Coordinates of C-alpha atoms in Angstrom, one line a residue:
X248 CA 16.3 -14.1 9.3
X249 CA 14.2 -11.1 9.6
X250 CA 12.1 -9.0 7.4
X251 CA 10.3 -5.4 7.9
X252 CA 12.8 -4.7 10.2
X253 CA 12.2 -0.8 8.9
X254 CA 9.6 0.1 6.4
X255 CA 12.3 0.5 3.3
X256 CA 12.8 -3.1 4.3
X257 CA 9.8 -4.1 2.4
X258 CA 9.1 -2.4 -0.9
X259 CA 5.9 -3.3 -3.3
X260 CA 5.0 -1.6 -6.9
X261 CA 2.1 -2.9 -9.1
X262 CA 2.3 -3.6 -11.9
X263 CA -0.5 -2.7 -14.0
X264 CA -2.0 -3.1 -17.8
X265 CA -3.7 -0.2 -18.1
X266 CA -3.2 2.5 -20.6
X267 CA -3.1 6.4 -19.3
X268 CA -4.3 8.7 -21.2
X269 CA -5.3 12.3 -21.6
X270 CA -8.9 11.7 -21.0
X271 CA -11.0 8.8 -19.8
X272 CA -14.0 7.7 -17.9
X273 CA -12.0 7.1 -14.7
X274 CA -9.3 9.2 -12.9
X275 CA -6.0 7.1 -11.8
X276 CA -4.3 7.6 -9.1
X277 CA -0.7 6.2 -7.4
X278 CA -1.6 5.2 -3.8
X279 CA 1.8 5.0 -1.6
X280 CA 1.5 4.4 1.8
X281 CA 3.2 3.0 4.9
X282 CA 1.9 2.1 8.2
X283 CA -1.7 1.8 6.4
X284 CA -3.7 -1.3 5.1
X285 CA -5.2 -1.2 1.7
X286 CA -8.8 -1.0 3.1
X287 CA -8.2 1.6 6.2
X288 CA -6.5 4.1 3.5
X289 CA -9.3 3.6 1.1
X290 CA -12.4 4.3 3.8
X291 CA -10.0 7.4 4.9
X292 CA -10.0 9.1 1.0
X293 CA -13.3 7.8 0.8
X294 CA -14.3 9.8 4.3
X295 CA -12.5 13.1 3.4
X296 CA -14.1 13.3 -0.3
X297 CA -17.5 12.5 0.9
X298 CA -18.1 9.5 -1.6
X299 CA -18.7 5.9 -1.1
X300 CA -15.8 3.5 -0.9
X301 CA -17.6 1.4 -3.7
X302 CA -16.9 3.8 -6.2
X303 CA -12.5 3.4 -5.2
X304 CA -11.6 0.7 -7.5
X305 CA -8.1 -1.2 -6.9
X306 CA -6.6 -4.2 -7.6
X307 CA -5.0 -5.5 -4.5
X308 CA -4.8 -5.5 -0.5
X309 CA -1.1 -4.2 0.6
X310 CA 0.0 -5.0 3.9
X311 CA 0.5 -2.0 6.3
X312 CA 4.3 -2.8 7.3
X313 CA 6.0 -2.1 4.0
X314 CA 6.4 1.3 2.1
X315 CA 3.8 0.4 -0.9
X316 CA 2.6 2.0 -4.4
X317 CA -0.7 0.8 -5.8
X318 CA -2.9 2.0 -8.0
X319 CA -6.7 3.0 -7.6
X320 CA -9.3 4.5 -9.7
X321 CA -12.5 6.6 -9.3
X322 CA -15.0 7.8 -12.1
X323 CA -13.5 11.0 -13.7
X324 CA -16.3 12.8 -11.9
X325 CA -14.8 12.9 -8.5
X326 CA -11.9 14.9 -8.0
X327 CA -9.7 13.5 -4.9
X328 CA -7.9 15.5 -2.6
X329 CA -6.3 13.9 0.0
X330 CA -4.3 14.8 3.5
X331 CA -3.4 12.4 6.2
X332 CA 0.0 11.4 7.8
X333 CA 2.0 8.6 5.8
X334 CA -0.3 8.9 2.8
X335 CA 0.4 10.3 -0.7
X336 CA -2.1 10.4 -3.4
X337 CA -0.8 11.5 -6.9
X338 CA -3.2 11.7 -9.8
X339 CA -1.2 9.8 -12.8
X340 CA -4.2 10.8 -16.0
X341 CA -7.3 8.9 -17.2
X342 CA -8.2 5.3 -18.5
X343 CA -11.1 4.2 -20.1
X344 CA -11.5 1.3 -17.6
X345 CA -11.3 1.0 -13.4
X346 CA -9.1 -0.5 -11.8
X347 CA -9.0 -4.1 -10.2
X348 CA -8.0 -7.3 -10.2
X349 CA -8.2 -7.6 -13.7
X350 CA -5.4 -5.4 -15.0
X351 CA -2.8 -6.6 -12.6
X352 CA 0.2 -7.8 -13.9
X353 CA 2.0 -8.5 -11.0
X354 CA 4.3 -7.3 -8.8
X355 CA 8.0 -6.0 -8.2
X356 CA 9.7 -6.0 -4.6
X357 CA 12.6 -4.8 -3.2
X358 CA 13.3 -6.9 0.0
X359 CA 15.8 -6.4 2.7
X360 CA 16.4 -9.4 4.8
X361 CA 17.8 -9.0 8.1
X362 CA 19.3 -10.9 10.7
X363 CA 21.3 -13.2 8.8
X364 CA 24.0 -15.6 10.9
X365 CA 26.8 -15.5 9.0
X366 CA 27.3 -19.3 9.4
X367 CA 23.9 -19.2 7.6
X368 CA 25.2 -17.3 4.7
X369 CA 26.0 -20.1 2.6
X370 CA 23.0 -21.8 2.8
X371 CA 20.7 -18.9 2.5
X372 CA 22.6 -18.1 -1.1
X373 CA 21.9 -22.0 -1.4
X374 CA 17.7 -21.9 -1.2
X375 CA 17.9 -18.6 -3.2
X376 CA 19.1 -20.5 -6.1
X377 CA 16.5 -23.6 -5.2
X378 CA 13.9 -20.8 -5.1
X379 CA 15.1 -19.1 -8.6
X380 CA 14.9 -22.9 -10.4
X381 CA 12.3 -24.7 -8.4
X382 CA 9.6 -21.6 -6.9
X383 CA 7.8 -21.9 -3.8
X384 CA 4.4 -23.3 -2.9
X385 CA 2.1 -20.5 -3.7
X386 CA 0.4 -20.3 0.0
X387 CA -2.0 -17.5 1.2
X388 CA 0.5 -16.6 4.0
X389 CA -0.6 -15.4 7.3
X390 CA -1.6 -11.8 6.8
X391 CA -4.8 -13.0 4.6
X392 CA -5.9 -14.4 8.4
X393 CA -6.1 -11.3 10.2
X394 CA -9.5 -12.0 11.0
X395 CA -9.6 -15.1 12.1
X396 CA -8.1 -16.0 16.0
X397 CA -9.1 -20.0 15.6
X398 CA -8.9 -22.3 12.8
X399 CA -11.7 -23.8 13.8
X400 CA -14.0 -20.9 14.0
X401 CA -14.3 -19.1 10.8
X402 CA -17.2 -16.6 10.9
X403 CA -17.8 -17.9 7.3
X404 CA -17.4 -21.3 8.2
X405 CA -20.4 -20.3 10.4
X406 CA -22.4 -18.4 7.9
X407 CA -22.6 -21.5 6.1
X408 CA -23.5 -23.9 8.6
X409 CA -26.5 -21.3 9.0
X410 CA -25.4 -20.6 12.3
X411 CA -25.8 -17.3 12.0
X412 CA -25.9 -16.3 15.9
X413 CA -22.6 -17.7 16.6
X414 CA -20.9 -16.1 13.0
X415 CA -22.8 -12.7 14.7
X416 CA -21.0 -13.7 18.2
X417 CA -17.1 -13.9 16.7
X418 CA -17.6 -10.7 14.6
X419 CA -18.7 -8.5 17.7
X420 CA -16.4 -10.1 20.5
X421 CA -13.8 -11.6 18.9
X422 CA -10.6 -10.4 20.6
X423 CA -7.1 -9.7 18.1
X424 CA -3.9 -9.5 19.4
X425 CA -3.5 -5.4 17.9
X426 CA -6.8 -4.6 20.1
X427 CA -5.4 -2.3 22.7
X428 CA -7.2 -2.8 26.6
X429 CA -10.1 -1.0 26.4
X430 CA -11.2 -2.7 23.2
X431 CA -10.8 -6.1 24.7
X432 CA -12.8 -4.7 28.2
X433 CA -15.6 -3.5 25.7
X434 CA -15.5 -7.1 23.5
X435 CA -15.7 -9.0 26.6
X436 CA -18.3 -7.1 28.0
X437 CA -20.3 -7.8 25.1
X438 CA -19.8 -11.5 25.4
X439 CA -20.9 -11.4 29.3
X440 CA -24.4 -9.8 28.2
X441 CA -24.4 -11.7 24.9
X442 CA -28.3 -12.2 24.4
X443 CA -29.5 -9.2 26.4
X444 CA -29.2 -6.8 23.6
X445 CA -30.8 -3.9 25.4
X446 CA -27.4 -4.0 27.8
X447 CA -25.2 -4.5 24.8
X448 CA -25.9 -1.6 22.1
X449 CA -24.8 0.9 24.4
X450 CA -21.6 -1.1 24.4
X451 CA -21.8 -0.8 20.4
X452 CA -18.9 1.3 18.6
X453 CA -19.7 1.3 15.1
X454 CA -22.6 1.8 13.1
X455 CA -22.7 -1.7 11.7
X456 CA -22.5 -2.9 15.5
X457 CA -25.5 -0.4 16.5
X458 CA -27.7 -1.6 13.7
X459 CA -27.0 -5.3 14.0
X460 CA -27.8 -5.0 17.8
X461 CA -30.7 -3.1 17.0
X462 CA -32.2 -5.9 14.5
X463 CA -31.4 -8.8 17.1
X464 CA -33.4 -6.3 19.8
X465 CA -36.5 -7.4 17.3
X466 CA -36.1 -11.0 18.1
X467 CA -34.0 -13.8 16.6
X468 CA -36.0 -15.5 14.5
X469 CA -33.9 -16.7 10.9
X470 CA -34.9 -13.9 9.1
X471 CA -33.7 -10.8 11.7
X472 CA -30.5 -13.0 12.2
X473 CA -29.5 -13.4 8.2
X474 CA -30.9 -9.6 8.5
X475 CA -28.1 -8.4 11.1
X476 CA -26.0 -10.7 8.9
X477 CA -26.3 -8.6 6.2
X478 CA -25.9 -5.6 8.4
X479 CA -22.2 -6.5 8.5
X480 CA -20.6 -4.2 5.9
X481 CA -19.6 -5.1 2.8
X482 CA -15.8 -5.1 2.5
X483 CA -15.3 -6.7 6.2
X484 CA -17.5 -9.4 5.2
X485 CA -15.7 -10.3 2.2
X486 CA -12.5 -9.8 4.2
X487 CA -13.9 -13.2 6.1
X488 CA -14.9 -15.0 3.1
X489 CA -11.4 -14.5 1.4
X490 CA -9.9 -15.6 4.9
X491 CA -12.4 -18.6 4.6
X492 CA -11.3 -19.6 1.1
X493 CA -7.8 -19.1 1.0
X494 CA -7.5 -21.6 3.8
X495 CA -8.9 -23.8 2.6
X496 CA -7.3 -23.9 -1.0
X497 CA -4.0 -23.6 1.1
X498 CA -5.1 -27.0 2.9
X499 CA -6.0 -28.4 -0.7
X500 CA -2.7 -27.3 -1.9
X501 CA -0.9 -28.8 1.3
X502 CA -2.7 -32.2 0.3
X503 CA -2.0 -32.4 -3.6
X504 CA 2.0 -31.5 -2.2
X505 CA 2.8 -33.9 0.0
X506 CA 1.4 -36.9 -2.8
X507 CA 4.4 -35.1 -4.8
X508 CA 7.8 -34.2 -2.6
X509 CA 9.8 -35.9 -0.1
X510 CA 11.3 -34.6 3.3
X511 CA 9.0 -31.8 3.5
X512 CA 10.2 -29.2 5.6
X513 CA 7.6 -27.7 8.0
X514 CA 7.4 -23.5 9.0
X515 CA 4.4 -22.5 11.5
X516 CA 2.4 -20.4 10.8
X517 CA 0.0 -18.0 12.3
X518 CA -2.9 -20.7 12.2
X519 CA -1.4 -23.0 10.5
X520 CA 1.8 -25.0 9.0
X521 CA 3.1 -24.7 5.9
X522 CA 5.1 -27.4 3.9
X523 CA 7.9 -26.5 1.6
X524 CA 10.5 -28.6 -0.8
X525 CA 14.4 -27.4 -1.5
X526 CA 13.9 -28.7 -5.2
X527 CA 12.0 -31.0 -7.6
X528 CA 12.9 -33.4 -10.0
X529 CA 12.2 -32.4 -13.8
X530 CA 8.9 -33.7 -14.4
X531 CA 7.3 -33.3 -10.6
X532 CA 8.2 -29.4 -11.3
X533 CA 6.2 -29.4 -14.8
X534 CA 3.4 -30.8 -13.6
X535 CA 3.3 -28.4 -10.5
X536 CA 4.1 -25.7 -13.0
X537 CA 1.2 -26.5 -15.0
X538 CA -1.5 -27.1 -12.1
X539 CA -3.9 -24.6 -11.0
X540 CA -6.2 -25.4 -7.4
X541 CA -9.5 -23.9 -7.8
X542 CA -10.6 -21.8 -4.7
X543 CA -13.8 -23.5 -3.2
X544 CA -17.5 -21.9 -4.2
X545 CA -20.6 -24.0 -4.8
X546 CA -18.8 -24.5 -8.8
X547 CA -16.1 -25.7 -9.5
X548 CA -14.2 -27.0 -11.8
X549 CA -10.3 -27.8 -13.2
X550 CA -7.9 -30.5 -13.0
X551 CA -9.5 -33.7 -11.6
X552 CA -7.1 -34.4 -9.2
X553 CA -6.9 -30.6 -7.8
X554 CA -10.5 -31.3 -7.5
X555 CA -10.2 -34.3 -5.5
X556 CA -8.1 -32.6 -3.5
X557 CA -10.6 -29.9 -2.5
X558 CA -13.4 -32.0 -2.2
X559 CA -11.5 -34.3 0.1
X560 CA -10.6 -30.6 2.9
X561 CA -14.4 -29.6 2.4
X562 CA -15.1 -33.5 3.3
X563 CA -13.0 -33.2 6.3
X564 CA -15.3 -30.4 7.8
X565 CA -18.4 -31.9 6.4
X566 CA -18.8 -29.8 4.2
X567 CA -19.9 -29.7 0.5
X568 CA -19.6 -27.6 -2.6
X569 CA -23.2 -26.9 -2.7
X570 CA -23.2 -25.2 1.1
X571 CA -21.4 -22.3 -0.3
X572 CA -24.9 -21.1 -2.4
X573 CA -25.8 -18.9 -0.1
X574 CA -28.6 -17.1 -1.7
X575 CA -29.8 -14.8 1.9
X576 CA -26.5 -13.5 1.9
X577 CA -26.9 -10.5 -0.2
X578 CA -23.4 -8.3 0.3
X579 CA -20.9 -11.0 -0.6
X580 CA -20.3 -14.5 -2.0
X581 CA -17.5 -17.2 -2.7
X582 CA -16.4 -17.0 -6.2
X583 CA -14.1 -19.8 -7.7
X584 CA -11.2 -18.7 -9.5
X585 CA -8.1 -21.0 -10.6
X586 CA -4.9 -20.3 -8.6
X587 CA -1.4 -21.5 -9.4
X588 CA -0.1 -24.4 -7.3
X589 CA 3.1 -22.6 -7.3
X590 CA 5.0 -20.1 -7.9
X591 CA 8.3 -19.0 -10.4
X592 CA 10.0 -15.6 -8.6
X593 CA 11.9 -13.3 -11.6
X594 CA 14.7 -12.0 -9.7
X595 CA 16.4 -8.8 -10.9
X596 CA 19.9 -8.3 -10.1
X597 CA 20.8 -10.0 -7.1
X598 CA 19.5 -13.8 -8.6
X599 CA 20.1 -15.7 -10.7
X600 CA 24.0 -15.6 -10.6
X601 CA 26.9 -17.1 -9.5
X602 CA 27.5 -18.6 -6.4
X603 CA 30.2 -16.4 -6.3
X604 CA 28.4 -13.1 -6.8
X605 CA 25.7 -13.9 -4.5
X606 CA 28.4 -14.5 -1.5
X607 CA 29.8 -11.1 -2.6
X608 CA 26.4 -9.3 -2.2
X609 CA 25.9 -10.1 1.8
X610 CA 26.7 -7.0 4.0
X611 CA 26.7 -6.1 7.5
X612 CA 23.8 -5.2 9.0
X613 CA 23.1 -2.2 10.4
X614 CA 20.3 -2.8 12.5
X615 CA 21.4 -5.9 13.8
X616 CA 25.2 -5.2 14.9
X617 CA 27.3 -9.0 14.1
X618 CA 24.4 -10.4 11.9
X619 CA 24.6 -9.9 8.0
X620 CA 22.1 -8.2 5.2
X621 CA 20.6 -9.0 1.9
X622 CA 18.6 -7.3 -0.8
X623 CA 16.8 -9.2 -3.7
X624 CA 14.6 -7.8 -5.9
X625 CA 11.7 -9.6 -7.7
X626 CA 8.4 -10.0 -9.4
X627 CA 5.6 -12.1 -8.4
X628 CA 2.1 -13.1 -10.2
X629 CA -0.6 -11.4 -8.7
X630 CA -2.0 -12.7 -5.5
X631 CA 1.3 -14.8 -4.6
X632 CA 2.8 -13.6 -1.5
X633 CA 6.5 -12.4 -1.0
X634 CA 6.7 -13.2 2.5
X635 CA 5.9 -16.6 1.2
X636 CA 9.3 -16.5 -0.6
X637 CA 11.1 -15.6 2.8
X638 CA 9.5 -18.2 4.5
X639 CA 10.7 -20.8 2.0
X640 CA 14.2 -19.3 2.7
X641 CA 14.0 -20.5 5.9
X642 CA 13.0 -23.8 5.3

């Protein structure tokens, strides 16, 4: 099976509660994009209206390889215009409040999958139904890792530990697999003159590189290395704390799982596996229904044995709840927040049906000459992942 095959492929809306009005403190506008993350298109309209990106509220990160509408939201002061390739920017009215997290409601998809053997067909309509009745597990899925190459070497893993020169070390040489050849020459040059700073700023790019290099040129004592720690910006920083956290809660959740369902069925991922169930019996679904996995900070708090869970991951690393105070880190910081253990699709139109109907609904596919097609269409809770849904198609 195969999703994002084109860009109409993958189709996301938010879903906001927001009222638009007339007038307002805040202008609101409909982002749509393709080809773009959340973050590059926001530093782009925040570049070509002069303004800082802190002032762009928005609710949610969109991955680049899907067509995508979300909203965002700037005090009514600033006026955006907007023209670049692949972005449209349509000013919808005002609200009295920004937008974020907060108002989400959800989201609604339109999904394409691809690829599909027709000896398959039957048992693909088969987990949809599973899927309809029993959810998924509600897993970060791989594209909250972009930044991170090894499991075992989480810049904020590293920030905790106070080890602040090797966190400093991943974020300036750490080579992804999108980094085109002269990237990786530069990265790897910096990591052969790793130390002697004087050689490495010209090798600098950005202007958080430059003025990191330029505090560690002043000497590496604690306080100039939480400094250039500090130096990284704000958003890509929290980008590796949110990495951080959401794998661990997914490790909590993979724990507090496999006390609860037989014959797991295994899918890898990009750094690391994730276990999924056909379907639950009655009362194992209501209690998963009903159980919400805190995401790790130095408080937290919830269902005992979600808890247990968490404390028992953090144990594994040697780690404790308390190491995530980090008071020198001024630009970001792990906040705890109750997550579902799983998740309940609403389908709309294709599921739930009869078997029947859903048999009916495969076509050919016109990308992939002898395979077959599907659309669904669904809402998710904010946060859960729809590629998470095609992955427990496959199990």
């Amino acid at each position: 099976m195969k999703i994002k095959a084109t860009t109409d492929d993958f189709i996301v809306k938010e879903l906001i509660d927001l009222e638009i009005k007339d007038d307002g403190a805040y202008r609101i506008y409909l982002l749509e994009k393709r080809h773009w993350n959340t973050m590059d298109a926001l530093l782009a309209i925040a570049r070509q209206n002069k303004m800082p990106m802190a002032r762009i509220g928005y609710g949610g990160r969109k991955d680049r390889h899907a067509l995508t509408y979300q909203y965002i939201s700037v005090p009514r002061e600033h006026d955006l215009s907007f023209n670049m390739p692949k972005i449209k920017l349509t000013f919808i009215g005002f609200a009295d409040d920004y937008v974020s997290p907060a108002i989400l409601k959800g989201n609604y998809f339109e999904l394409t999958l691809r690829k599909i053997p027709t000896a398959q067909k039957t048992s693909v309509a088969k987990r949809l139904n599973e899927v309809a009745c029993c959810g998924f597990p509600n897993y970060f899925d791989d594209q909250r890792f972009g930044s991170v190459i090894n499991p075992e070497e989480f810049l904020a893993e590293r920030i905790i530990r106070k080890h602040y020169k090797g966190a400093l070390k991943l974020y300036l040489t750490s080579i992804y697999p999108e980094d085109r050849g002269k990237e990786k020459e530069r990265k790897r040059a910096i990591e052969k003159q790793w130390g002697n700073w004087q050689a490495v700023l010209p090798l600098c790019r950005t202007a958080a590189e430059k003025d990191i290099v330029k505090i560690l040129t002043k000497g590496e004592s604690k306080y100039q290395l939480v400094k250039a720690i500090n130096a990284i910006p704000k958003e890509e920083l929290s980008m590796h704390f949110s990495a951080y956290q959401s794998f661990l809660w997914n490790q909590s959740l993979e724990r507090i799982l496999l006390q609860y369902i037989t014959n797991p069925i295994k899918i890898k991922g990009r750094i690391m596996d994730y276990y999924f169930y056909e379907t639950l019996e009655e009362n194992t679904l209501n209690t998963l229904k009903q159980l919400n996995i805190p995401t790790v900070s130095y408080k937290i708090s919830g269902d005992s044995k979600a808890i247990d869970a968490v404390l028992e991951v953090l144990s594994e690393r040697n780690l404790k709840p308390s190491d995530f105070n980090l008071t020198k880190i001024r630009k970001s910081f792990f906040k705890t927040f109750p997550r579902p253990a799983i998740t309940i699709p609403q389908f709309l139109g294709t599921v739930p049906f009869n078997s029947s109907d859903l048999l009916q609904s495969f076509a050919k596919d016109d990308i992939y000459p002898g395979y077959l097609k599907l659309k669904i269409r669904f809402t998710l809770p904010p946060g859960s992942f729809a590629t998470m849904l095609v992955k427990s198609l496959e199990s």
